[in-house]
Tab-separated table of C-alpha atoms in Angstrom:
chain	number	residue	atom	x	y	z
A	1	UNK	CA	-10.811	19.893	-3.446
A	2	UNK	CA	-10.453	19.387	-7.127
A	3	UNK	CA	-8.053	22.249	-7.498
A	4	UNK	CA	-4.352	21.735	-8.338
A	5	UNK	CA	-1.728	21.716	-5.446
A	6	UNK	CA	0.785	24.235	-6.912
A	7	UNK	CA	3.230	24.346	-3.780
A	8	UNK	CA	3.824	20.778	-3.506
A	9	UNK	CA	4.023	20.553	-7.645
A	10	UNK	CA	6.857	23.132	-7.524
A	11	UNK	CA	8.459	21.661	-4.557
A	12	UNK	CA	8.557	18.278	-5.817
A	13	UNK	CA	9.986	19.283	-9.339
A	14	UNK	CA	12.828	20.915	-7.357
A	15	UNK	CA	13.469	17.903	-5.291
A	16	UNK	CA	13.494	15.890	-8.442
A	17	UNK	CA	15.865	17.874	-10.387
A	18	UNK	CA	18.085	17.742	-7.484
A	19	UNK	CA	18.540	14.137	-7.421
A	20	UNK	CA	18.850	13.503	-11.086
A	21	UNK	CA	22.239	15.095	-10.607
A	22	UNK	CA	23.646	12.513	-8.392
A	23	UNK	CA	22.244	9.106	-9.511
A	24	UNK	CA	22.865	6.587	-11.699
A	25	UNK	CA	20.757	5.486	-14.951
A	26	UNK	CA	17.979	3.411	-13.979
A	27	UNK	CA	17.867	-0.194	-14.547
A	28	UNK	CA	15.570	-1.721	-17.183
A	29	UNK	CA	14.496	-4.682	-15.252
A	30	UNK	CA	12.161	-5.411	-12.690
A	31	UNK	CA	12.098	-2.841	-9.691
A	32	UNK	CA	11.275	-2.693	-6.094
A	33	UNK	CA	10.341	0.398	-4.596
A	34	UNK	CA	10.212	1.406	-0.792
A	35	UNK	CA	8.808	4.733	0.870
A	36	UNK	CA	10.859	5.934	3.759
A	37	UNK	CA	8.414	7.813	6.240
A	38	UNK	CA	11.068	9.568	8.250
A	39	UNK	CA	13.579	10.101	5.534
A	40	UNK	CA	11.503	11.496	2.993
A	41	UNK	CA	13.106	9.643	0.123
A	42	UNK	CA	11.717	6.948	-2.209
A	43	UNK	CA	14.532	3.716	-2.674
A	44	UNK	CA	14.174	2.106	-6.152
A	45	UNK	CA	15.980	-1.386	-5.845
A	46	UNK	CA	16.967	-3.637	-8.806
A	47	UNK	CA	15.133	-6.848	-8.273
A	48	UNK	CA	17.587	-9.391	-9.690
A	49	UNK	CA	20.734	-7.776	-8.199
A	50	UNK	CA	18.995	-6.598	-4.839
A	51	UNK	CA	21.209	-3.234	-5.576
A	52	UNK	CA	19.940	0.069	-4.929
A	53	UNK	CA	19.674	2.102	-7.826
A	54	UNK	CA	17.942	5.567	-7.099
A	55	UNK	CA	16.894	7.626	-4.175
A	56	UNK	CA	14.226	10.072	-4.494
A	57	UNK	CA	13.835	12.964	-2.274
A	58	UNK	CA	10.349	14.031	-1.896
A	59	UNK	CA	9.199	17.064	0.085
A	60	UNK	CA	6.764	15.415	2.779
A	61	UNK	CA	6.528	12.114	4.469
A	62	UNK	CA	5.582	9.122	1.891
A	63	UNK	CA	3.799	6.425	2.788
A	64	UNK	CA	1.261	4.586	0.578
A	65	UNK	CA	3.082	3.217	-2.586
A	66	UNK	CA	2.441	1.743	-5.805
A	67	UNK	CA	3.452	1.349	-9.456
A	68	UNK	CA	1.211	2.353	-12.363
A	69	UNK	CA	-0.140	-0.646	-14.459
A	70	UNK	CA	2.246	-0.361	-17.195
A	71	UNK	CA	4.971	0.197	-14.944
A	72	UNK	CA	6.528	3.309	-16.092
A	73	UNK	CA	5.842	5.245	-13.280
A	74	UNK	CA	5.369	5.253	-9.448
A	75	UNK	CA	2.932	6.532	-7.314
A	76	UNK	CA	3.531	8.012	-3.574
A	77	UNK	CA	1.311	9.158	-0.942
A	78	UNK	CA	2.449	12.489	0.799
A	79	UNK	CA	1.532	13.860	3.834
A	80	UNK	CA	2.448	17.281	6.141
A	81	UNK	CA	2.810	17.217	10.092
A	82	UNK	CA	-0.815	18.989	10.156
A	83	UNK	CA	-3.281	17.134	11.372
A	84	UNK	CA	-7.270	17.729	10.102
A	85	UNK	CA	-6.604	20.012	7.536
A	86	UNK	CA	-5.847	19.961	4.106
A	87	UNK	CA	-2.591	21.776	2.660
A	88	UNK	CA	-0.608	21.868	-0.364
A	89	UNK	CA	1.529	19.342	1.505
A	90	UNK	CA	-1.234	16.625	1.430
A	91	UNK	CA	-1.196	14.566	-2.180
A	92	UNK	CA	-0.551	11.771	-4.436
A	93	UNK	CA	2.919	12.058	-6.710
A	94	UNK	CA	3.843	10.217	-9.603
A	95	UNK	CA	7.296	9.725	-10.526
A	96	UNK	CA	8.643	9.088	-14.033
A	97	UNK	CA	10.906	5.723	-13.666
A	98	UNK	CA	13.306	6.696	-16.590
A	99	UNK	CA	13.981	10.069	-15.657
A	100	UNK	CA	13.537	10.044	-11.849
A	101	UNK	CA	11.517	13.036	-12.018
A	102	UNK	CA	8.466	14.071	-10.098
A	103	UNK	CA	5.917	14.636	-13.084
A	104	UNK	CA	2.608	14.836	-11.584
A	105	UNK	CA	0.602	15.801	-8.416
A	106	UNK	CA	-2.877	14.174	-7.774
A	107	UNK	CA	-5.227	15.791	-5.538
A	108	UNK	CA	-6.416	13.125	-2.507
A	109	UNK	CA	-7.779	15.177	0.746
A	110	UNK	CA	-6.075	15.451	3.951
A	111	UNK	CA	-3.528	13.119	4.823
A	112	UNK	CA	-3.667	10.332	2.555
A	113	UNK	CA	-2.268	7.269	3.598
A	114	UNK	CA	-3.066	4.268	1.157
A	115	UNK	CA	-4.483	4.234	-2.171
A	116	UNK	CA	-4.942	1.870	-4.876
A	117	UNK	CA	-5.085	1.917	-8.905
A	118	UNK	CA	-7.738	0.677	-11.110
A	119	UNK	CA	-6.273	-2.124	-13.685
A	120	UNK	CA	-6.635	0.268	-16.245
A	121	UNK	CA	-4.664	2.799	-15.354
A	122	UNK	CA	-7.236	5.611	-15.046
A	123	UNK	CA	-8.480	6.002	-11.838
A	124	UNK	CA	-7.088	6.518	-8.177
A	125	UNK	CA	-8.862	5.649	-5.307
A	126	UNK	CA	-7.383	6.770	-1.496
A	127	UNK	CA	-7.847	6.917	2.179
A	128	UNK	CA	-8.129	9.944	3.605
A	129	UNK	CA	-7.134	9.412	6.826
A	130	UNK	CA	-8.124	12.689	8.834
A	131	UNK	CA	-11.158	13.312	6.849
A	132	UNK	CA	-13.459	9.999	6.785
A	133	UNK	CA	-13.676	9.932	3.292
A	134	UNK	CA	-12.144	8.599	0.309
A	135	UNK	CA	-11.399	10.049	-2.725
A	136	UNK	CA	-11.578	8.978	-6.418
A	137	UNK	CA	-9.205	11.138	-9.102
A	138	UNK	CA	-8.803	10.742	-12.634
A	139	UNK	CA	-5.435	10.187	-13.520
A	140	UNK	CA	-5.480	11.481	-16.819
A	141	UNK	CA	-6.732	14.917	-15.852
A	142	UNK	CA	-5.611	14.705	-12.168
A	143	UNK	CA	-8.942	15.738	-11.100
A	144	UNK	CA	-11.197	14.810	-7.907
A	145	UNK	CA	-14.222	12.978	-9.733
A	146	UNK	CA	-16.104	11.929	-6.376
A	147	UNK	CA	-15.528	12.132	-2.514
A	148	UNK	CA	-16.937	9.173	-0.836
A	149	UNK	CA	-17.607	9.036	2.967
A	150	UNK	CA	-16.427	5.637	4.532
A	151	UNK	CA	-15.441	5.025	8.010
A	152	UNK	CA	-13.591	6.747	10.626
A	153	UNK	CA	-9.801	7.019	9.979
A	154	UNK	CA	-9.715	5.337	6.706
A	155	UNK	CA	-6.621	3.611	5.699
A	156	UNK	CA	-6.545	0.242	3.748
A	157	UNK	CA	-7.738	0.392	-0.318
A	158	UNK	CA	-8.062	-2.283	-2.562
A	159	UNK	CA	-9.550	-2.980	-5.929
A	160	UNK	CA	-10.735	-6.382	-7.592
A	161	UNK	CA	-8.879	-7.418	-10.369
A	162	UNK	CA	-11.960	-6.557	-12.682
A	163	UNK	CA	-11.921	-3.305	-11.146
A	164	UNK	CA	-15.222	-3.434	-10.166
A	165	UNK	CA	-15.032	-3.013	-6.518
A	166	UNK	CA	-12.846	-1.164	-3.746
A	167	UNK	CA	-12.937	-2.024	-0.248
A	168	UNK	CA	-11.443	0.410	2.313
A	169	UNK	CA	-10.703	-0.118	5.919
A	170	UNK	CA	-11.104	2.169	8.682
A	171	UNK	CA	-9.357	1.858	11.899
A	172	UNK	CA	-11.431	3.796	14.276
A	173	UNK	CA	-14.928	2.698	13.121
A	174	UNK	CA	-13.491	-1.042	12.749
A	175	UNK	CA	-15.422	-1.073	9.331
A	176	UNK	CA	-14.821	-1.917	5.836
A	177	UNK	CA	-16.625	0.553	3.149
A	178	UNK	CA	-17.775	-1.208	-0.457
A	179	UNK	CA	-17.349	0.744	-3.129
A	180	UNK	CA	-18.703	0.097	-6.579
A	181	UNK	CA	-16.282	1.792	-8.731
A	182	UNK	CA	-19.054	1.844	-11.667
A	183	UNK	CA	-21.051	4.074	-10.172
A	184	UNK	CA	-18.678	5.589	-7.397
A	185	UNK	CA	-21.139	4.823	-4.682
A	186	UNK	CA	-20.814	3.176	-1.221
A	187	UNK	CA	-22.958	0.384	-1.381
A	188	UNK	CA	-22.207	-1.569	1.852
A	189	UNK	CA	-20.458	-1.351	5.074
A	190	UNK	CA	-19.704	-4.115	7.856
A	191	UNK	CA	-17.189	-4.319	11.064
A	192	UNK	CA	-14.235	-6.646	10.957
A	193	UNK	CA	-11.920	-6.846	14.015
A	194	UNK	CA	-10.087	-3.941	16.350
A	195	UNK	CA	-7.931	-1.434	14.048
A	196	UNK	CA	-8.187	-2.775	10.422
A	197	UNK	CA	-5.357	-1.593	8.707
A	198	UNK	CA	-4.585	-3.367	5.222
A	199	UNK	CA	-7.028	-5.345	2.665
A	200	UNK	CA	-6.052	-7.352	-0.298
A	201	UNK	CA	-8.612	-9.752	-2.869
A	202	UNK	CA	-7.899	-13.339	-4.213
A	203	UNK	CA	-7.029	-13.505	-7.450
A	204	UNK	CA	-10.582	-14.437	-8.506
A	205	UNK	CA	-11.944	-11.600	-6.038
A	206	UNK	CA	-14.444	-14.058	-4.089
A	207	UNK	CA	-12.308	-13.374	-0.882
A	208	UNK	CA	-10.971	-10.279	1.046
A	209	UNK	CA	-8.399	-10.322	3.418
A	210	UNK	CA	-8.473	-7.500	6.248
A	211	UNK	CA	-5.775	-7.266	8.828
A	212	UNK	CA	-6.438	-6.107	12.264
A	213	UNK	CA	-3.918	-4.724	14.164
A	214	UNK	CA	-5.289	-4.490	17.896
A	215	UNK	CA	-7.728	-7.259	17.151
A	216	UNK	CA	-4.328	-9.455	16.149
A	217	UNK	CA	-5.883	-11.407	13.338
A	218	UNK	CA	-6.445	-11.818	9.796
A	219	UNK	CA	-10.219	-11.537	8.429
A	220	UNK	CA	-11.233	-13.518	5.767
A	221	UNK	CA	-14.408	-12.043	3.939
A	222	UNK	CA	-16.796	-13.828	1.203
A	223	UNK	CA	-17.569	-10.837	-0.962
A	224	UNK	CA	-20.469	-11.958	-2.297
A	225	UNK	CA	-22.310	-11.955	1.157
A	226	UNK	CA	-19.784	-9.242	2.435
A	227	UNK	CA	-19.902	-11.419	5.703
A	228	UNK	CA	-16.316	-12.342	7.718
A	229	UNK	CA	-16.411	-16.452	7.049
A	230	UNK	CA	-13.354	-17.182	9.347
A	231	UNK	CA	-11.111	-15.063	11.834
A	232	UNK	CA	-7.373	-15.908	11.827
A	233	UNK	CA	-5.374	-15.154	15.011
A	234	UNK	CA	-1.875	-14.340	14.494
A	235	UNK	CA	1.123	-14.364	16.805
A	236	UNK	CA	-1.462	-14.941	20.107
A	237	UNK	CA	-2.692	-11.855	18.883
A	238	UNK	CA	0.240	-9.922	20.170
A	239	UNK	CA	1.717	-9.417	16.658
A	240	UNK	CA	-0.215	-5.999	15.567
A	241	UNK	CA	-0.663	-7.064	11.966
A	242	UNK	CA	-0.289	-4.464	9.182
A	243	UNK	CA	0.533	-5.278	5.256
A	244	UNK	CA	-0.662	-8.384	3.473
A	245	UNK	CA	-0.147	-9.753	0.138
A	246	UNK	CA	-1.690	-12.644	-1.691
A	247	UNK	CA	0.308	-15.288	-4.031
A	248	UNK	CA	-0.642	-15.110	-7.473
A	249	UNK	CA	-2.394	-18.401	-7.305
A	250	UNK	CA	-4.484	-17.657	-4.425
A	251	UNK	CA	-3.555	-20.050	-2.104
A	252	UNK	CA	-1.181	-18.403	0.470
A	253	UNK	CA	-1.596	-15.169	2.455
A	254	UNK	CA	1.592	-13.215	3.978
A	255	UNK	CA	0.903	-10.989	6.806
A	256	UNK	CA	3.392	-8.513	8.054
A	257	UNK	CA	3.530	-8.561	11.998
A	258	UNK	CA	5.054	-5.449	13.079
A	259	UNK	CA	5.238	-6.224	16.491
A	260	UNK	CA	6.528	-9.434	16.117
A	261	UNK	CA	9.124	-8.842	13.762
A	262	UNK	CA	7.888	-11.569	11.703
A	263	UNK	CA	5.958	-12.474	8.689
A	264	UNK	CA	2.802	-15.050	9.255
A	265	UNK	CA	2.119	-17.321	6.412
A	266	UNK	CA	-1.621	-18.485	6.158
A	267	UNK	CA	-2.895	-21.516	4.152
A	268	UNK	CA	-5.706	-19.728	2.342
A	269	UNK	CA	-7.352	-23.147	1.829
A	270	UNK	CA	-7.611	-24.167	5.255
A	271	UNK	CA	-7.456	-20.710	6.926
A	272	UNK	CA	-4.594	-21.511	9.220
A	273	UNK	CA	-1.079	-20.363	9.869
A	274	UNK	CA	1.013	-22.905	8.538
A	275	UNK	CA	4.878	-20.918	9.076
A	276	UNK	CA	6.467	-18.169	10.386
A	277	UNK	CA	9.526	-15.974	9.186
A	278	UNK	CA	11.495	-13.647	11.532
A	279	UNK	CA	12.494	-10.571	9.304
A	280	UNK	CA	13.830	-7.091	10.719
A	281	UNK	CA	12.218	-4.943	13.304
A	282	UNK	CA	8.657	-3.609	12.837
A	283	UNK	CA	7.759	-4.860	9.057
A	284	UNK	CA	4.392	-2.825	7.978
A	285	UNK	CA	4.933	-2.868	4.211
A	286	UNK	CA	4.899	-6.261	2.244
A	287	UNK	CA	4.671	-7.202	-1.693
A	288	UNK	CA	4.965	-10.248	-3.354
A	289	UNK	CA	6.835	-10.894	-6.678
A	290	UNK	CA	4.727	-11.427	-9.592
A	291	UNK	CA	5.694	-15.194	-9.830
A	292	UNK	CA	5.174	-15.352	-6.238
A	293	UNK	CA	8.473	-16.629	-5.348
A	294	UNK	CA	9.710	-13.566	-3.476
A	295	UNK	CA	8.281	-11.697	-0.968
A	296	UNK	CA	9.991	-8.358	0.662
A	297	UNK	CA	9.035	-6.408	3.742
A	298	UNK	CA	9.534	-2.575	4.979
A	299	UNK	CA	11.113	-3.047	8.219
A	300	UNK	CA	10.566	0.203	9.337
A	301	UNK	CA	12.943	0.177	12.787
A	302	UNK	CA	15.475	-1.702	11.112
A	303	UNK	CA	16.169	0.761	7.907
A	304	UNK	CA	16.334	-1.844	5.717
A	305	UNK	CA	14.053	-4.156	3.397
A	306	UNK	CA	13.866	-8.232	3.910
A	307	UNK	CA	14.023	-10.515	1.413
A	308	UNK	CA	12.174	-13.752	1.755
A	309	UNK	CA	12.194	-16.722	-0.450
A	310	UNK	CA	8.662	-17.958	-0.361
A	311	UNK	CA	9.588	-21.915	-1.424
A	312	UNK	CA	12.046	-22.088	1.383
A	313	UNK	CA	10.409	-19.487	3.720
A	314	UNK	CA	13.493	-17.908	4.763
A	315	UNK	CA	15.295	-14.618	4.644
A	316	UNK	CA	17.971	-14.462	1.807
A	317	UNK	CA	18.867	-11.228	1.919
A	318	UNK	CA	18.064	-7.673	3.547
A	319	UNK	CA	18.948	-4.435	1.810
A	320	UNK	CA	19.378	-1.100	3.277
A	321	UNK	CA	17.220	1.755	2.280
A	322	UNK	CA	16.063	5.177	3.793
A	323	UNK	CA	15.030	5.921	7.397
A	324	UNK	CA	11.744	4.309	8.529
A	325	UNK	CA	10.357	2.184	5.364
A	326	UNK	CA	6.576	2.228	5.522
A	327	UNK	CA	5.563	0.799	2.155
A	328	UNK	CA	6.861	-1.558	-0.438
A	329	UNK	CA	5.780	-2.077	-3.973
A	330	UNK	CA	6.969	-4.348	-7.323
A	331	UNK	CA	6.958	-3.496	-10.659
A	332	UNK	CA	4.455	-5.413	-12.715
């Protein structure tokens, strides 16, 4: 599993080169990146002007998307249509923002969906949806350094700000696995509400939040005891929540409710819903600007990204992207 993926790498290079000929020079400011699952593209948007600056073609369906800690590259999880088998179409690629070229391919097992990068930029942890395991990959060497058995159909991945703990959700077993990143060992597993999707930490790492798509809730977890301390119902438990983001001060949690076409705003101090913002159709991906003032959602059935002012709690813009946007990320 640690072998390189030559076919995906060569195809990615061809796609990147073709993309470069027709696109303008990249903005040097803050960027937003959107993965378009059905369109097989990544859209880059200037955060200041909300103008699309580049569309980058990729050879397989893109889902999970993150910027590198230094902001120079975008990492994107790609997977092919074949289920329960790892092929050369499965992997995580890195895109050099300055050139628009795909400059690296990283093994991540069969059907990687979400992933997270350690704060020091040295390691990547990916959920392998088909394989019930999580891969740890060394970014510098592009080698798989550990394969960790987690729950059934893993998806969400998050890492604490100190790089110590990795949480991985599993949709079918309704569980969260806890990985010690210092030893690359699974040290605990615990149950959450039905069909957990995304996971995120508070800035101090003392609390974790997990969305439950079928349960229609947000689980609030004490990371010291690894127990649920609160369950927050969302959209009368009919919203099918997926993505979530935590404000830089830890006071607010924003949840994308795909079925309700809306974002829930949760007061993290009281663990109650205090606001609701209607957005486009089927928001799944969600990301927050570094100052916490602007929120972005990937509205999959609107082929658009909604822009929300978190102070007024209103949509202030919509940007057309590719077909069926899945994930969204903001540069550091």
